[in-house]
mmCIF file of C-alpha atoms in Angstrom:
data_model
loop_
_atom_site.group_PDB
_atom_site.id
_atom_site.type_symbol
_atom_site.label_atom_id
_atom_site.label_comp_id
_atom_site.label_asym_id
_atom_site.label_seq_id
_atom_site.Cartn_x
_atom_site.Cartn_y
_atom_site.Cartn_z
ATOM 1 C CA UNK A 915 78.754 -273.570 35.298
ATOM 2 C CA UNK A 916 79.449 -273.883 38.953
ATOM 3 C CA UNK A 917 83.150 -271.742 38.434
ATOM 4 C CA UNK A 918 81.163 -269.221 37.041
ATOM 5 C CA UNK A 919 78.497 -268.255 39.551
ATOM 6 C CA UNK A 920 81.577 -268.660 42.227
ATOM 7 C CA UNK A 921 83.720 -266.671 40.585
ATOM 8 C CA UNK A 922 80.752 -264.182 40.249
ATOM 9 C CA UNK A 923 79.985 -263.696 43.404
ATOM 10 C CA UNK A 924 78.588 -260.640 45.628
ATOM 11 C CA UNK A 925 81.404 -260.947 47.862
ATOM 12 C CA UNK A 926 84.162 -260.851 45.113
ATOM 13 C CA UNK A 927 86.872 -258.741 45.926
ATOM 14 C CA UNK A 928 87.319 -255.253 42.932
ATOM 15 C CA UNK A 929 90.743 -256.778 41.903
ATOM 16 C CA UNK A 930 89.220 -259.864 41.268
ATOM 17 C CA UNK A 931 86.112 -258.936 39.178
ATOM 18 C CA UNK A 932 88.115 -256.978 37.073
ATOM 19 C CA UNK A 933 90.376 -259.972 36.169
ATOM 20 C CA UNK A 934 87.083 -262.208 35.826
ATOM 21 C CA UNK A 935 86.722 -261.133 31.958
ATOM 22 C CA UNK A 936 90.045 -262.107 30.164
ATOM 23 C CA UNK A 937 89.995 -265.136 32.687
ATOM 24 C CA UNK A 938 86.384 -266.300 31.209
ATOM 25 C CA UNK A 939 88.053 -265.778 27.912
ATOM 26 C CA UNK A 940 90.695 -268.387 28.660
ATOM 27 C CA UNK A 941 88.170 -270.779 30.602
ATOM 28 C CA UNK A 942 86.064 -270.954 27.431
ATOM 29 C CA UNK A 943 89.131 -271.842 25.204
ATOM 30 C CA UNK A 944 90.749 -274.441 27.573
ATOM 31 C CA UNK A 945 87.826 -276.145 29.533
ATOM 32 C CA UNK A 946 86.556 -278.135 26.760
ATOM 33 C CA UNK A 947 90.278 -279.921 26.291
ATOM 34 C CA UNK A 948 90.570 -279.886 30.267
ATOM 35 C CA UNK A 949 87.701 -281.736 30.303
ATOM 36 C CA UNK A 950 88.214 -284.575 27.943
ATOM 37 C CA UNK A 951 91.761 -284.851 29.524
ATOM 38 C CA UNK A 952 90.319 -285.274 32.702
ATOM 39 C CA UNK A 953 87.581 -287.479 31.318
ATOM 40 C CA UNK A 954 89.883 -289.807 29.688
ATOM 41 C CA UNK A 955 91.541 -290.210 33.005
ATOM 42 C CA UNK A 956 88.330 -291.096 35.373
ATOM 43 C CA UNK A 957 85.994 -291.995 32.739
ATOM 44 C CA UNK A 958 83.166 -290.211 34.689
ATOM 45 C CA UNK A 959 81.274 -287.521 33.229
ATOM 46 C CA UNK A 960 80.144 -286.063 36.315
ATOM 47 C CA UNK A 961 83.410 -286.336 38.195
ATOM 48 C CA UNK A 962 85.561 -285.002 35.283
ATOM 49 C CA UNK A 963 83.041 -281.919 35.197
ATOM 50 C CA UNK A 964 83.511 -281.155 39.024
ATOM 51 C CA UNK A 965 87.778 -281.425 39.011
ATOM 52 C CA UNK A 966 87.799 -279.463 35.235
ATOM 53 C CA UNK A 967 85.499 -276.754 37.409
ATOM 54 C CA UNK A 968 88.025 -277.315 40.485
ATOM 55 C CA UNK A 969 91.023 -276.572 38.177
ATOM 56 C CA UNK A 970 89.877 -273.672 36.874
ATOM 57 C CA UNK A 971 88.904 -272.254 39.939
ATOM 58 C CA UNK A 972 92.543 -273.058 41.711
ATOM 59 C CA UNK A 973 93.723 -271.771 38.665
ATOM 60 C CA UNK A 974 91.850 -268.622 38.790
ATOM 61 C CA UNK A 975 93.071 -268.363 42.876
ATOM 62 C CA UNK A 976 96.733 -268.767 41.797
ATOM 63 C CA UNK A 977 96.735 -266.357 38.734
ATOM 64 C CA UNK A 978 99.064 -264.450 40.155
ATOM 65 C CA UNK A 979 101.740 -267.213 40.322
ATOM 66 C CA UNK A 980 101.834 -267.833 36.947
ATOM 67 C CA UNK A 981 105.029 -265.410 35.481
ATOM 68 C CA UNK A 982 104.749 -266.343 32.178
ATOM 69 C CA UNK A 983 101.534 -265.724 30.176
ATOM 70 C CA UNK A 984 102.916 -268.098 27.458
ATOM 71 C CA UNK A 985 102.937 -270.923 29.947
ATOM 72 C CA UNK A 986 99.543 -270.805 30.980
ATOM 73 C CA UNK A 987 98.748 -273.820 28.629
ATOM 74 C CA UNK A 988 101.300 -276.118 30.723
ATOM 75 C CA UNK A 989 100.669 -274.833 33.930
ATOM 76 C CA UNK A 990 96.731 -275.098 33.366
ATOM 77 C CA UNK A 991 97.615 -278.928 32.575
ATOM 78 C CA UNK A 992 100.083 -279.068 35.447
ATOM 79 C CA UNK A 993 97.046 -278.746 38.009
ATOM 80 C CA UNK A 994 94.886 -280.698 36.232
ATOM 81 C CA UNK A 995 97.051 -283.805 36.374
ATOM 82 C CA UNK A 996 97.953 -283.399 40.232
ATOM 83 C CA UNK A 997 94.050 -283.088 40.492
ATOM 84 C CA UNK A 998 93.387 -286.496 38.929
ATOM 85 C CA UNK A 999 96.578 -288.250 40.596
ATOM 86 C CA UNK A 1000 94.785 -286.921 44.131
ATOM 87 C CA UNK A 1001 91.176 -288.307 42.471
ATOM 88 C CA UNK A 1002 93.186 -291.475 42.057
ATOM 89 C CA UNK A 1003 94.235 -291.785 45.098
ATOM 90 C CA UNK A 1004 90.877 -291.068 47.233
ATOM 91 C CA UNK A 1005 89.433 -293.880 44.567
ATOM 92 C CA UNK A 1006 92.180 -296.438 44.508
ATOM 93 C CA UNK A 1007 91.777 -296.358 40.781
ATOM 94 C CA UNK A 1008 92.383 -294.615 37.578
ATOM 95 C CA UNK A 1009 91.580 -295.507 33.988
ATOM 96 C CA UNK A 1010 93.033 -294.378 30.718
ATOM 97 C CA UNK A 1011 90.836 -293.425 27.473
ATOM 98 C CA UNK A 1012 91.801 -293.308 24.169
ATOM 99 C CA UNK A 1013 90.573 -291.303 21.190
ATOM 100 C CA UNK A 1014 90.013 -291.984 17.405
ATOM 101 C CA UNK A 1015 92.970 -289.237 16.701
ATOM 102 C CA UNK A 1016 95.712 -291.436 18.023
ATOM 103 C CA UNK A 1017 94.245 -294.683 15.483
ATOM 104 C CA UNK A 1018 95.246 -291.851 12.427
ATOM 105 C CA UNK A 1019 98.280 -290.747 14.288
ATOM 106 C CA UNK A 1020 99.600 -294.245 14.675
ATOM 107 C CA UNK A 1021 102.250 -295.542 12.095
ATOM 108 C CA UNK A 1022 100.476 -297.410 9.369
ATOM 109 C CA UNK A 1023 101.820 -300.797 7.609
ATOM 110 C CA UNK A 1024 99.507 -302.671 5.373
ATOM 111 C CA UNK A 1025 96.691 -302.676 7.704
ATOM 112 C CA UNK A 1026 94.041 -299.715 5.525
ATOM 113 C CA UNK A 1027 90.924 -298.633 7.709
ATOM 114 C CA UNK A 1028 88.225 -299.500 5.102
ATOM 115 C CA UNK A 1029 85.355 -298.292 7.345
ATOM 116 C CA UNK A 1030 83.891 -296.579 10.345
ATOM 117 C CA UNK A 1031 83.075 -300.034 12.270
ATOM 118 C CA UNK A 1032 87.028 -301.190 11.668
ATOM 119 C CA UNK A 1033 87.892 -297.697 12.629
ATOM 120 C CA UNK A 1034 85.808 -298.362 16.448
ATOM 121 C CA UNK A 1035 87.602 -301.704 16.555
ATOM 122 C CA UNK A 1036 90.902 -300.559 16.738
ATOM 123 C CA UNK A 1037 89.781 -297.776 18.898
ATOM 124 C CA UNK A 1038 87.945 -300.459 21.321
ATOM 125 C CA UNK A 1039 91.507 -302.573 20.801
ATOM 126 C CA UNK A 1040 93.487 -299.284 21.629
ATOM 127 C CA UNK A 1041 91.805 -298.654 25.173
ATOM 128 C CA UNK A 1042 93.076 -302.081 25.818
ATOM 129 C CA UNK A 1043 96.038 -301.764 24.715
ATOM 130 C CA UNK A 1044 97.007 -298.273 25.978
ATOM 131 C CA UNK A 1045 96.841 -299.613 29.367
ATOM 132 C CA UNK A 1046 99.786 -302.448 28.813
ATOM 133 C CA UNK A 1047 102.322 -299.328 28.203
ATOM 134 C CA UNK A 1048 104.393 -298.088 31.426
ATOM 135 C CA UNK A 1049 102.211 -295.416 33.702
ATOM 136 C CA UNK A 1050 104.776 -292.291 32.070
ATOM 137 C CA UNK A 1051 103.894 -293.443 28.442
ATOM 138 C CA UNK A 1052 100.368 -293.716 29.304
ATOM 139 C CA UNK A 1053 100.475 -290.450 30.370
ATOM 140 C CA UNK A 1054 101.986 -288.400 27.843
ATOM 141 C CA UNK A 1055 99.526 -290.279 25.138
ATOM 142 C CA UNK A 1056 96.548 -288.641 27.131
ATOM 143 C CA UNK A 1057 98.202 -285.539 27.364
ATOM 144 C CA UNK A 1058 98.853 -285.913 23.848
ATOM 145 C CA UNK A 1059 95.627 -286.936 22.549
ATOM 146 C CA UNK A 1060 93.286 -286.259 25.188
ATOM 147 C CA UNK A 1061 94.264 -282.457 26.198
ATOM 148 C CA UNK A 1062 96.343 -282.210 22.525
ATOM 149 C CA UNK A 1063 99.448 -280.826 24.222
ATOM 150 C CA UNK A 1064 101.757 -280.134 22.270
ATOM 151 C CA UNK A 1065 105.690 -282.103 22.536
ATOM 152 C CA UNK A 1066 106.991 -278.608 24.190
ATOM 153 C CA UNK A 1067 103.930 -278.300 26.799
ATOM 154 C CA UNK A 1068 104.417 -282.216 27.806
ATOM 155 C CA UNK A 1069 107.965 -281.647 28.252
ATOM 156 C CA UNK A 1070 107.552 -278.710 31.164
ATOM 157 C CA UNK A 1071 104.348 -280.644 32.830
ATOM 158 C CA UNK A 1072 106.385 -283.628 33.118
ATOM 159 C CA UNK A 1073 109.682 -282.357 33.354
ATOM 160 C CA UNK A 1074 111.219 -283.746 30.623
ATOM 161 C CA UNK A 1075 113.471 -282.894 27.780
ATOM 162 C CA UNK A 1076 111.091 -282.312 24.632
ATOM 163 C CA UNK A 1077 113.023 -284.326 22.248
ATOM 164 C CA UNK A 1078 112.654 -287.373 24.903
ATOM 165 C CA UNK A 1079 108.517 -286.485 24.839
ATOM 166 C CA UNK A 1080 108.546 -286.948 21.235
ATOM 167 C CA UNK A 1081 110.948 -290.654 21.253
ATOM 168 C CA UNK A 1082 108.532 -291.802 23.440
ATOM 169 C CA UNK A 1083 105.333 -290.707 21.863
ATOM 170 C CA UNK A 1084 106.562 -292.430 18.872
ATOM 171 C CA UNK A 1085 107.909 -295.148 20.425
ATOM 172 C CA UNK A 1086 104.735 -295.627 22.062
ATOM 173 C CA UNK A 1087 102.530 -295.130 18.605
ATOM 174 C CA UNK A 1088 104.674 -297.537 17.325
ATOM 175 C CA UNK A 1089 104.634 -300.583 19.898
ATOM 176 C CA UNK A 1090 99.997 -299.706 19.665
ATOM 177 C CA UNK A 1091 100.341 -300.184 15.823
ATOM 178 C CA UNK A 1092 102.646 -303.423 16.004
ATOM 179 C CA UNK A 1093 100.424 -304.992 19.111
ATOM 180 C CA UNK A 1094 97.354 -304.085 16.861
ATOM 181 C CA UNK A 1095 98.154 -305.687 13.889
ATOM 182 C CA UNK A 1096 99.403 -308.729 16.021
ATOM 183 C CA UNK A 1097 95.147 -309.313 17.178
ATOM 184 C CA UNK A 1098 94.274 -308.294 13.560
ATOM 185 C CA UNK A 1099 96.405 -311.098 12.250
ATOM 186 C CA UNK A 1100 95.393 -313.761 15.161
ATOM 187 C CA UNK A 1101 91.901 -312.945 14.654
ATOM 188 C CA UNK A 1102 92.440 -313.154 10.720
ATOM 189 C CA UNK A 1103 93.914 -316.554 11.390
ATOM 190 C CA UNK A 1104 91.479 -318.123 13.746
ATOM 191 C CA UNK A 1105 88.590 -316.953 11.097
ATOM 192 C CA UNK A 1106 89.912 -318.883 8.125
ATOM 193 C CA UNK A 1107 90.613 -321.847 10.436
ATOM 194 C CA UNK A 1108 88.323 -324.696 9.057
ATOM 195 C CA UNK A 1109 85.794 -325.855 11.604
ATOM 196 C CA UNK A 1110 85.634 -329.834 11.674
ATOM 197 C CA UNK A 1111 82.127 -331.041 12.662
ATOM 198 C CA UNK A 1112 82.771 -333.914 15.339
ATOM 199 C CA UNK A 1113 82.391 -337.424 13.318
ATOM 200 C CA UNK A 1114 79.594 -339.493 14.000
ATOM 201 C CA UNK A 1115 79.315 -343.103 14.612
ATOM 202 C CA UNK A 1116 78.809 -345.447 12.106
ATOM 203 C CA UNK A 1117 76.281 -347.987 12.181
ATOM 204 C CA UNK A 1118 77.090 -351.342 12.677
#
């Protein structure tokens, strides 16, 4: 990867090669969730592979910032998401993905998934309907379900009170699952409509 052979260097400073190793350690735990948060954001491989490598290298440049070692999670997160909200900017655009997970997490009336192809509807009627909820909701479901945050982590990125993370996310669950089920039943109802073939014109 392109962090690694800059972070590897000739020209790297001592201090910094010795801090390279438990650094790597962390980049190979986080970067594949960093990625499909970003991803889910810009829906472009190639551009969520370049900001994931820019965070981690900012990251890496600001390690000494970071007081807490617990918080590195959050704070990893933190400059990912002002990343993508510059990205958005430059492009006048950003998108919102949605994964399978939040289809299981969602809360369930009579509506069973029976298969894998109802299982990609709903997740093809989810990216739709994702993008209806207000920008903050939207946001805490990809930090959520893209990056898989947890409640606690959400709460310090976005400055929030953790038991107000967790009203919304289910709050938000909850308005997906009812909107949902409203297409489900429309498009139940339009397919036992009875089709009328147009009469034709008896001969006189």
């Amino acid at each position: 990867m392109e962090l690694q052979a800059t972070l590897q260097a000739p020209n790297t400073p001592i201090g910094v090669a010795t801090s390279l190793e438990p650094f790597a350690d962390r980049y190979q735990a986080y970067f594949p969730r960093v990625f499909a948060y970003v991803y889910g954001r810009v829906r472009n491989t190639e551009t969520a592979e370049d900001i994931a490598s820019e965070v981690f290298e900012r990251a890496f440049i600001k390690a000494d910032s970071l007081r807490n070692e617990e918080a590195f999670g959050a704070w990893l997160f933190t400059i990912a998401r002002n990343m993508i909200a510059s990205h958005g900017r430059r492009q006048a655009r950003q998108n919102q993905s949605v994964s399978t997970e939040i289809v299981n997490s969602l809360p369930h009336h009579d509506a069973p998934v029976d298969s894998g192809l109802l299982l990609q509807e709903e997740v093809r009627s989810l990216m739709i309907q994702v993008k209806t909820l207000p920008t903050r909701d939207q946001e805490i479901i990809s930090l959520k379900f893209d990056a898989e945050l947890t409640n606690g982590q959400i709460a310090r990125i976005l400055c929030l009170n953790e038991g107000n993370v967790r009203v919304i996310v289910f709050r938000s669950l909850r308005k997906l699952r009812e909107m949902m089920t409203h297409d489900l039943e429309q498009d139940s109802t339009k397919s036992r409509r009875p089709k009328f073939s147009t009469p034709q014109a008896s001969a006189r």
